[in-house]
Amino acid sequence: MRVAPHTPIALIERYREHLPFAEGDPIVSLNEGGTPLLPAPIISEQVGADVYFKCEGANPTGSFKDRGMTCAVSAAIRDGAKAVICASTGNTAASAAAYAARAGITCAVIVPEGRIARGKLAQTLIHGARAISLQGSFDEALRIVRKLVEEHPIALVNSLNEFRMEGQKTAAFELVEELGSELDLLCIPVGNAGNITAYWRGFSELSVAPRLFGFQAEGAAPLVLGHAVEHPETVASAIRIGKPARGEQALRAAEESGGCIRTVSDTEILSAYRLMAAREGMFVEPASAASVAGLLKYGAEGAKTVVCVLTGRGIKDPEAALAQTEGAIIRCPVDMEAIEAAVLGEA
Ligand SMILES: *Cc1c(COP(=O)(O)O)cnc(C)c1O
């Protein structure tokens, strides 16, 4: 097989010495990881620090879940699994479906009915996953999936799976490669709380310790409230979770780092969402904007170098974007004068 010299290699190959995979183990990869670190001049000016975006939407299926999924599915194949399953608010399902398709195994996903963004649903279905639309919440879906894997030989690929954590910690490695110990502060959205836990693991393994600021949506903030939320509600569907599986670990990670987990409102999330798109040219999904919303709300607190983790890309949730831009499209007849006026902003 011909491989161009610039072809990026699989995440597992790149970080094998830090991951539980030996030479010769099967690898299921879509060339994940190696995502851009992009300066954010507008946000930097607003908070008085050097702010960068870690663009995890650049992963193959459009979210950071791919870092963990390459490891979870590769391990499942190594163990002889014929099927994987997950509960998902959307991105885990999309990622599991893609990696399972690549591996040639069956994938089942359970998603909360009517609560998953269109793009994520489209991805999941076109990759051929068996998709179950549950008349219940994500938290209920996760409880059911955990029970199913006790009784059937199906590999669970939610972030409860240790291989997911191992893969996701590589994002911290990349940040240390680029910023070294200059990185003072990491801002990150928190849903099921796997990702913040994985970052802290990655930083800890390299003995680097930026502060971690985790952000939950006000209507789905169990880690801030100190108790589960029965009916989590937020525009940011990827973090609409009331009972995070790795909640304790996330709280510990934030505390050990000298940081904390706080809330942002939907209004603040959407305001950051629009600002990032309009001024930074960065279209993310609402959950990802929570990291920037939190930074804008609480400030950098003396940090000089800040990274906001942009967990997933905007095109996954077209409805969210269209709801924010209603009435913005200009209708025109096939009439040169009308079109001219519209184009020049005189309509
Ligand atoms: C999964 C996800 C999150 C939340 O990550 P957790 O590990 O569940 O805390 C945030 N944003 C996006 C886009 C996601 O897909």
mmCIF file of C-alpha atoms and ligand atoms in Angstrom:
data_model
loop_
_atom_site.group_PDB
_atom_site.id
_atom_site.type_symbol
_atom_site.label_atom_id
_atom_site.label_comp_id
_atom_site.label_asym_id
_atom_site.label_seq_id
_atom_site.Cartn_x
_atom_site.Cartn_y
_atom_site.Cartn_z
ATOM 1 C CA MET A 1 0.000 0.000 0.000
ATOM 2 C CA ARG A 2 1.267 3.459 -0.866
ATOM 3 C CA VAL A 3 1.301 5.951 1.991
ATOM 4 C CA ALA A 4 2.032 9.603 1.367
ATOM 5 C CA PRO A 5 4.844 10.915 3.597
ATOM 6 C CA HIS A 6 2.509 13.406 5.311
ATOM 7 C CA THR A 7 -0.189 10.843 6.056
ATOM 8 C CA PRO A 8 -0.925 11.077 9.761
ATOM 9 C CA ILE A 9 -0.707 7.813 11.607
ATOM 10 C CA ALA A 10 -3.171 6.215 13.962
ATOM 11 C CA LEU A 11 -3.359 7.719 17.424
ATOM 12 C CA ILE A 12 -2.535 4.334 18.950
ATOM 13 C CA GLU A 13 0.673 4.117 16.915
ATOM 14 C CA ARG A 14 1.679 7.657 17.776
ATOM 15 C CA TYR A 15 1.279 7.199 21.537
ATOM 16 C CA ARG A 16 1.723 3.456 21.871
ATOM 17 C CA GLU A 17 4.249 3.739 24.735
ATOM 18 C CA HIS A 18 1.582 5.503 26.823
ATOM 19 C CA LEU A 19 -1.305 3.236 25.791
ATOM 20 C CA PRO A 20 -2.249 -0.345 26.641
ATOM 21 C CA PHE A 21 -1.548 -1.681 23.136
ATOM 22 C CA ALA A 22 1.384 -3.841 22.085
ATOM 23 C CA GLU A 23 3.112 -3.994 18.691
ATOM 24 C CA GLY A 24 1.048 -6.205 16.443
ATOM 25 C CA ASP A 25 -2.277 -5.627 18.218
ATOM 26 C CA PRO A 26 -5.078 -4.936 15.735
ATOM 27 C CA ILE A 27 -5.743 -1.233 15.282
ATOM 28 C CA VAL A 28 -9.027 0.266 14.118
ATOM 29 C CA SER A 29 -8.268 3.834 13.122
ATOM 30 C CA LEU A 30 -9.652 6.665 11.022
ATOM 31 C CA ASN A 31 -6.517 8.773 11.671
ATOM 32 C CA GLU A 32 -7.890 10.528 14.728
ATOM 33 C CA GLY A 33 -6.106 13.037 16.953
ATOM 34 C CA GLY A 34 -3.435 15.532 15.933
ATOM 35 C CA THR A 35 -6.089 18.256 16.008
ATOM 36 C CA PRO A 36 -5.269 21.949 15.497
ATOM 37 C CA LEU A 37 -4.471 24.346 18.300
ATOM 38 C CA LEU A 38 -5.778 27.660 17.058
ATOM 39 C CA PRO A 39 -5.132 31.102 18.585
ATOM 40 C CA ALA A 40 -8.351 32.904 19.545
ATOM 41 C CA PRO A 41 -7.554 36.623 19.230
ATOM 42 C CA ILE A 42 -11.022 37.946 20.053
ATOM 43 C CA ILE A 43 -11.510 35.827 23.156
ATOM 44 C CA SER A 44 -7.888 36.539 24.170
ATOM 45 C CA GLU A 45 -8.552 40.264 24.101
ATOM 46 C CA GLN A 46 -11.771 39.909 26.055
ATOM 47 C CA VAL A 47 -10.200 37.942 28.911
ATOM 48 C CA GLY A 48 -6.665 39.408 28.846
ATOM 49 C CA ALA A 49 -4.827 36.117 28.300
ATOM 50 C CA ASP A 50 -3.439 34.099 25.395
ATOM 51 C CA VAL A 51 -6.388 31.878 24.572
ATOM 52 C CA TYR A 52 -6.222 28.929 22.190
ATOM 53 C CA PHE A 53 -8.897 26.624 20.864
ATOM 54 C CA LYS A 54 -8.162 22.899 20.856
ATOM 55 C CA CYS A 55 -10.232 21.999 17.790
ATOM 56 C CA GLU A 56 -11.462 18.512 18.561
ATOM 57 C CA GLY A 57 -14.153 18.847 15.920
ATOM 58 C CA ALA A 58 -11.332 18.161 13.445
ATOM 59 C CA ASN A 59 -11.423 14.495 14.442
ATOM 60 C CA PRO A 60 -12.780 12.093 11.788
ATOM 61 C CA THR A 61 -16.388 12.003 13.003
ATOM 62 C CA GLY A 62 -16.327 15.583 14.252
ATOM 63 C CA SER A 63 -15.823 15.141 17.987
ATOM 64 C CA PHE A 64 -13.159 14.135 20.511
ATOM 65 C CA LYS A 65 -14.980 10.836 21.062
ATOM 66 C CA ASP A 66 -12.851 9.368 18.235
ATOM 67 C CA ARG A 67 -9.703 9.458 20.396
ATOM 68 C CA GLY A 68 -11.325 7.127 22.867
ATOM 69 C CA MET A 69 -13.224 5.114 20.290
ATOM 70 C CA THR A 70 -10.144 4.032 18.330
ATOM 71 C CA CYS A 71 -8.864 2.499 21.577
ATOM 72 C CA ALA A 72 -12.191 1.049 22.734
ATOM 73 C CA VAL A 73 -12.975 -0.596 19.384
ATOM 74 C CA SER A 74 -9.399 -1.798 18.812
ATOM 75 C CA ALA A 75 -9.428 -3.420 22.258
ATOM 76 C CA ALA A 76 -12.834 -4.946 21.559
ATOM 77 C CA ILE A 77 -11.487 -6.486 18.340
ATOM 78 C CA ARG A 78 -8.402 -7.748 20.164
ATOM 79 C CA ASP A 79 -10.707 -9.403 22.717
ATOM 80 C CA GLY A 80 -12.724 -11.039 19.956
ATOM 81 C CA ALA A 81 -15.888 -8.942 20.384
ATOM 82 C CA LYS A 82 -18.396 -9.114 17.547
ATOM 83 C CA ALA A 83 -20.457 -6.153 18.688
ATOM 84 C CA VAL A 84 -20.204 -2.886 20.603
ATOM 85 C CA ILE A 85 -22.883 -0.870 22.324
ATOM 86 C CA CYS A 86 -23.265 2.541 23.901
ATOM 87 C CA ALA A 87 -25.774 4.953 25.323
ATOM 88 C CA SER A 88 -25.293 8.353 23.773
ATOM 89 C CA THR A 89 -26.421 11.946 23.503
ATOM 90 C CA GLY A 90 -25.178 11.625 19.898
ATOM 91 C CA ASN A 91 -21.437 11.906 19.449
ATOM 92 C CA THR A 92 -20.489 8.638 21.101
ATOM 93 C CA ALA A 93 -23.067 6.920 18.884
ATOM 94 C CA ALA A 94 -21.690 8.571 15.734
ATOM 95 C CA SER A 95 -18.140 7.650 16.648
ATOM 96 C CA ALA A 96 -18.929 4.080 17.718
ATOM 97 C CA ALA A 97 -20.933 3.562 14.518
ATOM 98 C CA ALA A 98 -18.047 4.768 12.340
ATOM 99 C CA TYR A 99 -15.333 2.718 14.074
ATOM 100 C CA ALA A 100 -17.546 -0.378 14.176
ATOM 101 C CA ALA A 101 -18.213 0.022 10.445
ATOM 102 C CA ARG A 102 -14.477 0.302 9.863
ATOM 103 C CA ALA A 103 -13.882 -2.829 11.943
ATOM 104 C CA GLY A 104 -16.720 -4.752 10.318
ATOM 105 C CA ILE A 105 -18.573 -5.453 13.550
ATOM 106 C CA THR A 106 -22.079 -4.715 14.764
ATOM 107 C CA CYS A 107 -22.836 -1.526 16.650
ATOM 108 C CA ALA A 108 -25.933 -0.823 18.713
ATOM 109 C CA VAL A 109 -26.691 2.564 20.209
ATOM 110 C CA ILE A 110 -29.393 3.729 22.562
ATOM 111 C CA VAL A 111 -30.233 7.412 22.326
ATOM 112 C CA PRO A 112 -32.835 9.523 24.126
ATOM 113 C CA GLU A 113 -35.770 10.011 21.779
ATOM 114 C CA GLY A 114 -35.988 13.386 20.091
ATOM 115 C CA ARG A 115 -33.006 14.699 22.021
ATOM 116 C CA ILE A 116 -30.145 13.988 19.660
ATOM 117 C CA ALA A 117 -28.849 16.518 17.148
ATOM 118 C CA ARG A 118 -29.692 15.797 13.502
ATOM 119 C CA GLY A 119 -26.146 15.518 12.228
ATOM 120 C CA LYS A 120 -25.226 12.964 14.867
ATOM 121 C CA LEU A 121 -28.306 10.898 14.129
ATOM 122 C CA ALA A 122 -27.534 11.001 10.400
ATOM 123 C CA GLN A 123 -23.963 9.822 11.033
ATOM 124 C CA THR A 124 -25.089 6.987 13.275
ATOM 125 C CA LEU A 125 -27.655 5.725 10.795
ATOM 126 C CA ILE A 126 -25.578 6.006 7.631
ATOM 127 C CA HIS A 127 -22.765 3.998 9.248
ATOM 128 C CA GLY A 128 -25.322 1.254 9.729
ATOM 129 C CA ALA A 129 -25.608 1.147 13.503
ATOM 130 C CA ARG A 130 -28.639 -0.453 15.087
ATOM 131 C CA ALA A 131 -30.159 2.648 16.634
ATOM 132 C CA ILE A 132 -32.671 2.430 19.444
ATOM 133 C CA SER A 133 -34.607 5.568 20.248
ATOM 134 C CA LEU A 134 -35.398 5.327 23.951
ATOM 135 C CA GLN A 135 -38.444 6.984 25.392
ATOM 136 C CA GLY A 136 -36.336 8.155 28.285
ATOM 137 C CA SER A 137 -33.230 10.137 29.191
ATOM 138 C CA PHE A 138 -29.537 9.553 28.481
ATOM 139 C CA ASP A 139 -29.054 8.526 32.096
ATOM 140 C CA GLU A 140 -31.703 5.827 31.717
ATOM 141 C CA ALA A 141 -30.117 4.702 28.440
ATOM 142 C CA LEU A 142 -26.756 4.312 30.174
ATOM 143 C CA ARG A 143 -28.287 2.321 33.034
ATOM 144 C CA ILE A 144 -29.925 -0.031 30.515
ATOM 145 C CA VAL A 145 -26.771 -0.453 28.452
ATOM 146 C CA ARG A 146 -24.747 -1.328 31.557
ATOM 147 C CA LYS A 147 -27.276 -4.023 32.349
ATOM 148 C CA LEU A 148 -27.273 -5.387 28.782
ATOM 149 C CA VAL A 149 -23.517 -5.902 28.690
ATOM 150 C CA GLU A 150 -23.702 -7.917 31.917
ATOM 151 C CA GLU A 151 -25.906 -10.419 30.164
ATOM 152 C CA HIS A 152 -24.560 -10.383 26.588
ATOM 153 C CA PRO A 153 -21.094 -10.603 25.027
ATOM 154 C CA ILE A 154 -21.170 -7.035 23.752
ATOM 155 C CA ALA A 155 -18.406 -4.533 24.484
ATOM 156 C CA LEU A 156 -19.514 -1.331 26.221
ATOM 157 C CA VAL A 157 -17.868 1.687 24.584
ATOM 158 C CA ASN A 158 -19.165 4.478 26.788
ATOM 159 C CA SER A 159 -16.524 6.413 28.702
ATOM 160 C CA LEU A 160 -16.933 3.917 31.547
ATOM 161 C CA ASN A 161 -14.698 1.838 29.276
ATOM 162 C CA GLU A 162 -11.094 2.400 30.440
ATOM 163 C CA PHE A 163 -9.800 2.324 26.858
ATOM 164 C CA ARG A 164 -11.901 5.400 26.115
ATOM 165 C CA MET A 165 -10.102 7.255 28.910
ATOM 166 C CA GLU A 166 -6.729 6.065 27.682
ATOM 167 C CA GLY A 167 -7.392 7.332 24.174
ATOM 168 C CA GLN A 168 -8.825 10.638 25.281
ATOM 169 C CA LYS A 169 -5.864 11.469 27.519
ATOM 170 C CA THR A 170 -3.794 11.916 24.326
ATOM 171 C CA ALA A 171 -5.382 15.322 23.799
ATOM 172 C CA ALA A 172 -3.527 16.450 26.931
ATOM 173 C CA PHE A 173 -0.315 15.012 25.461
ATOM 174 C CA GLU A 174 -0.771 17.094 22.322
ATOM 175 C CA LEU A 175 -1.307 20.249 24.356
ATOM 176 C CA VAL A 176 1.882 19.612 26.311
ATOM 177 C CA GLU A 177 3.769 18.977 23.042
ATOM 178 C CA GLU A 178 2.683 22.385 21.772
ATOM 179 C CA LEU A 179 2.574 24.538 24.891
ATOM 180 C CA GLY A 180 4.754 22.687 27.384
ATOM 181 C CA SER A 181 4.342 23.878 30.958
ATOM 182 C CA GLU A 182 3.185 27.301 29.738
ATOM 183 C CA LEU A 183 -0.377 26.060 29.760
ATOM 184 C CA ASP A 184 -1.962 27.533 32.921
ATOM 185 C CA LEU A 185 -5.622 26.822 32.463
ATOM 186 C CA LEU A 186 -7.833 24.394 30.567
ATOM 187 C CA CYS A 187 -11.529 25.175 30.055
ATOM 188 C CA ILE A 188 -13.727 22.220 29.175
ATOM 189 C CA PRO A 189 -17.420 21.312 29.048
ATOM 190 C CA VAL A 190 -18.516 18.545 31.401
ATOM 191 C CA GLY A 191 -21.291 16.083 30.645
ATOM 192 C CA ASN A 192 -20.751 12.462 31.608
ATOM 193 C CA ALA A 193 -17.411 13.725 32.973
ATOM 194 C CA GLY A 194 -15.137 11.304 31.108
ATOM 195 C CA ASN A 195 -13.200 13.883 29.144
ATOM 196 C CA ILE A 196 -12.099 16.138 31.995
ATOM 197 C CA THR A 197 -11.041 12.979 33.835
ATOM 198 C CA ALA A 198 -9.033 11.809 30.814
ATOM 199 C CA TYR A 199 -7.284 15.173 30.375
ATOM 200 C CA TRP A 200 -6.231 15.140 34.004
ATOM 201 C CA ARG A 201 -4.884 11.638 33.602
ATOM 202 C CA GLY A 202 -2.890 12.738 30.554
ATOM 203 C CA PHE A 203 -1.468 15.817 32.244
ATOM 204 C CA SER A 204 -0.645 13.853 35.389
ATOM 205 C CA GLU A 205 1.266 11.226 33.427
ATOM 206 C CA LEU A 206 3.456 13.998 32.031
ATOM 207 C CA SER A 207 3.721 15.804 35.389
ATOM 208 C CA VAL A 208 2.140 18.945 34.011
ATOM 209 C CA ALA A 209 -0.609 20.576 36.037
ATOM 210 C CA PRO A 210 -2.718 23.317 34.490
ATOM 211 C CA ARG A 211 -5.820 24.324 36.397
ATOM 212 C CA LEU A 212 -8.981 22.684 35.083
ATOM 213 C CA PHE A 213 -12.150 24.733 34.807
ATOM 214 C CA GLY A 214 -15.072 22.451 33.985
ATOM 215 C CA PHE A 215 -18.404 23.893 32.891
ATOM 216 C CA GLN A 216 -21.855 22.374 33.117
ATOM 217 C CA ALA A 217 -25.043 23.873 31.758
ATOM 218 C CA GLU A 218 -27.205 25.438 34.474
ATOM 219 C CA GLY A 219 -30.077 23.041 33.789
ATOM 220 C CA ALA A 220 -27.794 19.999 33.843
ATOM 221 C CA ALA A 221 -25.324 20.702 36.625
ATOM 222 C CA PRO A 222 -25.291 17.715 38.993
ATOM 223 C CA LEU A 223 -21.622 18.215 39.881
ATOM 224 C CA VAL A 224 -22.233 21.802 40.932
ATOM 225 C CA LEU A 225 -25.467 21.063 42.780
ATOM 226 C CA GLY A 226 -24.013 18.011 44.486
ATOM 227 C CA HIS A 227 -26.870 15.721 43.486
ATOM 228 C CA ALA A 228 -28.277 14.019 40.391
ATOM 229 C CA VAL A 229 -30.647 16.008 38.173
ATOM 230 C CA GLU A 230 -33.711 13.999 37.188
ATOM 231 C CA HIS A 231 -34.696 16.043 34.144
ATOM 232 C CA PRO A 232 -31.564 17.730 32.785
ATOM 233 C CA GLU A 233 -32.354 20.539 30.395
ATOM 234 C CA THR A 234 -30.082 22.591 28.169
ATOM 235 C CA VAL A 235 -29.668 23.618 24.544
ATOM 236 C CA ALA A 236 -26.259 21.890 24.680
ATOM 237 C CA SER A 237 -27.480 18.338 24.064
ATOM 238 C CA ALA A 238 -24.020 16.747 24.398
ATOM 239 C CA ILE A 239 -23.869 17.754 28.076
ATOM 240 C CA ARG A 240 -27.541 17.187 28.868
ATOM 241 C CA ILE A 241 -26.704 14.610 31.527
ATOM 242 C CA GLY A 242 -28.090 14.444 35.045
ATOM 243 C CA LYS A 243 -26.030 11.634 36.572
ATOM 244 C CA PRO A 244 -22.440 11.679 35.257
ATOM 245 C CA ALA A 245 -20.763 8.278 35.287
ATOM 246 C CA ARG A 246 -17.380 9.754 36.193
ATOM 247 C CA GLY A 247 -18.657 12.589 38.345
ATOM 248 C CA GLU A 248 -16.554 11.808 41.423
ATOM 249 C CA GLN A 249 -13.391 11.540 39.355
ATOM 250 C CA ALA A 250 -14.135 14.786 37.569
ATOM 251 C CA LEU A 251 -14.614 16.643 40.855
ATOM 252 C CA ARG A 252 -11.374 15.187 42.164
ATOM 253 C CA ALA A 253 -9.503 16.136 38.980
ATOM 254 C CA ALA A 254 -10.753 19.713 39.127
ATOM 255 C CA GLU A 255 -9.878 20.004 42.808
ATOM 256 C CA GLU A 256 -6.418 18.432 42.499
ATOM 257 C CA SER A 257 -5.637 20.843 39.677
ATOM 258 C CA GLY A 258 -6.652 23.857 41.770
ATOM 259 C CA GLY A 259 -9.647 24.443 39.530
ATOM 260 C CA CYS A 260 -13.363 23.824 39.871
ATOM 261 C CA ILE A 261 -16.582 22.962 38.075
ATOM 262 C CA ARG A 262 -19.109 25.771 37.606
ATOM 263 C CA THR A 263 -22.210 26.544 35.595
ATOM 264 C CA VAL A 264 -23.026 28.569 32.519
ATOM 265 C CA SER A 265 -26.549 29.400 31.397
ATOM 266 C CA ASP A 266 -27.959 28.551 27.992
ATOM 267 C CA THR A 267 -27.998 32.269 27.215
ATOM 268 C CA GLU A 268 -24.285 32.477 27.987
ATOM 269 C CA ILE A 269 -23.573 29.333 25.964
ATOM 270 C CA LEU A 270 -25.441 30.652 22.927
ATOM 271 C CA SER A 271 -23.854 34.062 23.194
ATOM 272 C CA ALA A 272 -20.369 32.466 23.138
ATOM 273 C CA TYR A 273 -21.565 30.175 20.315
ATOM 274 C CA ARG A 274 -22.531 33.150 18.153
ATOM 275 C CA LEU A 275 -19.437 35.166 19.071
ATOM 276 C CA MET A 276 -17.093 32.314 18.156
ATOM 277 C CA ALA A 277 -18.806 31.788 14.819
ATOM 278 C CA ALA A 278 -19.105 35.473 13.941
ATOM 279 C CA ARG A 279 -15.726 36.728 15.163
ATOM 280 C CA GLU A 280 -13.360 33.775 15.385
ATOM 281 C CA GLY A 281 -14.661 31.876 12.355
ATOM 282 C CA MET A 282 -15.139 28.838 14.556
ATOM 283 C CA PHE A 283 -18.401 26.946 14.280
ATOM 284 C CA VAL A 284 -18.818 24.512 17.166
ATOM 285 C CA GLU A 285 -21.760 22.744 18.669
ATOM 286 C CA PRO A 286 -23.399 24.425 21.680
ATOM 287 C CA ALA A 287 -21.813 22.085 24.252
ATOM 288 C CA SER A 288 -18.369 23.092 23.009
ATOM 289 C CA ALA A 289 -19.214 26.772 23.375
ATOM 290 C CA ALA A 290 -19.742 26.125 27.098
ATOM 291 C CA SER A 291 -15.962 26.139 27.624
ATOM 292 C CA VAL A 292 -15.658 29.607 26.095
ATOM 293 C CA ALA A 293 -18.843 30.824 27.803
ATOM 294 C CA GLY A 294 -17.345 29.791 31.141
ATOM 295 C CA LEU A 295 -14.050 31.521 30.433
ATOM 296 C CA LEU A 296 -15.856 34.728 29.437
ATOM 297 C CA LYS A 297 -18.120 34.544 32.492
ATOM 298 C CA TYR A 298 -15.576 33.801 35.217
ATOM 299 C CA GLY A 299 -12.407 35.195 33.588
ATOM 300 C CA ALA A 300 -8.926 33.697 33.311
ATOM 301 C CA GLU A 301 -8.216 34.348 37.017
ATOM 302 C CA GLY A 302 -4.617 35.362 36.401
ATOM 303 C CA ALA A 303 -3.799 32.606 33.897
ATOM 304 C CA LYS A 304 -1.572 33.719 31.008
ATOM 305 C CA THR A 305 -2.050 30.800 28.635
ATOM 306 C CA VAL A 306 -5.491 29.273 28.340
ATOM 307 C CA VAL A 307 -6.879 26.468 26.201
ATOM 308 C CA CYS A 308 -10.586 26.037 25.556
ATOM 309 C CA VAL A 309 -11.451 22.535 24.431
ATOM 310 C CA LEU A 310 -13.839 22.704 21.486
ATOM 311 C CA THR A 311 -15.292 19.239 21.739
ATOM 312 C CA GLY A 312 -17.405 18.968 18.588
ATOM 313 C CA ARG A 313 -18.174 20.766 15.374
ATOM 314 C CA GLY A 314 -21.122 22.969 14.646
ATOM 315 C CA ILE A 315 -22.510 21.157 11.614
ATOM 316 C CA LYS A 316 -23.531 18.308 13.883
ATOM 317 C CA ASP A 317 -26.375 20.419 15.204
ATOM 318 C CA PRO A 318 -27.715 22.493 12.304
ATOM 319 C CA GLU A 319 -30.958 23.181 14.134
ATOM 320 C CA ALA A 320 -29.148 25.003 16.914
ATOM 321 C CA ALA A 321 -27.469 27.283 14.382
ATOM 322 C CA LEU A 322 -30.645 27.896 12.399
ATOM 323 C CA ALA A 323 -32.563 28.740 15.577
ATOM 324 C CA GLN A 324 -29.961 31.440 16.291
ATOM 325 C CA THR A 325 -30.159 32.927 12.801
ATOM 326 C CA GLU A 326 -33.868 32.828 12.073
ATOM 327 C CA GLY A 327 -34.923 35.435 9.547
ATOM 328 C CA ALA A 328 -31.336 36.093 8.485
ATOM 329 C CA ILE A 329 -31.763 34.714 4.986
ATOM 330 C CA ILE A 330 -32.867 37.253 2.411
ATOM 331 C CA ARG A 331 -35.509 36.081 -0.047
ATOM 332 C CA CYS A 332 -35.275 37.522 -3.518
ATOM 333 C CA PRO A 333 -37.107 37.254 -6.800
ATOM 334 C CA VAL A 334 -35.001 36.818 -9.945
ATOM 335 C CA ASP A 335 -34.633 40.565 -10.242
ATOM 336 C CA MET A 336 -31.260 42.237 -10.635
ATOM 337 C CA GLU A 337 -32.150 45.401 -8.753
ATOM 338 C CA ALA A 338 -33.643 43.577 -5.789
ATOM 339 C CA ILE A 339 -30.674 41.236 -5.665
ATOM 340 C CA GLU A 340 -28.215 44.116 -5.886
ATOM 341 C CA ALA A 341 -29.928 45.880 -3.016
ATOM 342 C CA ALA A 342 -29.910 42.698 -0.976
ATOM 343 C CA VAL A 343 -26.246 41.956 -1.690
ATOM 344 C CA LEU A 344 -25.206 45.515 -0.819
ATOM 345 C CA GLY A 345 -27.273 45.521 2.339
ATOM 346 C CA GLU A 346 -29.722 48.130 1.122
ATOM 347 C CA ALA A 347 -32.790 45.888 1.210
HETATM 348 C C1 LIG B 1 -19.341 13.957 24.908
HETATM 349 C C2 LIG B 1 -19.285 15.430 24.701
HETATM 350 C C3 LIG B 1 -19.079 16.338 25.762
HETATM 351 C C4 LIG B 1 -19.004 15.915 27.178
HETATM 352 O O1 LIG B 1 -17.916 15.095 27.472
HETATM 353 P P1 LIG B 1 -17.981 14.152 28.753
HETATM 354 O O2 LIG B 1 -16.803 13.271 28.640
HETATM 355 O O3 LIG B 1 -19.286 13.409 28.653
HETATM 356 O O4 LIG B 1 -17.945 15.044 29.955
HETATM 357 C C5 LIG B 1 -18.977 17.682 25.467
HETATM 358 N N1 LIG B 1 -19.101 18.139 24.205
HETATM 359 C C6 LIG B 1 -19.299 17.298 23.174
HETATM 360 C C7 LIG B 1 -19.424 17.872 21.812
HETATM 361 C C8 LIG B 1 -19.399 15.936 23.385
HETATM 362 O O5 LIG B 1 -19.613 15.131 22.346
#
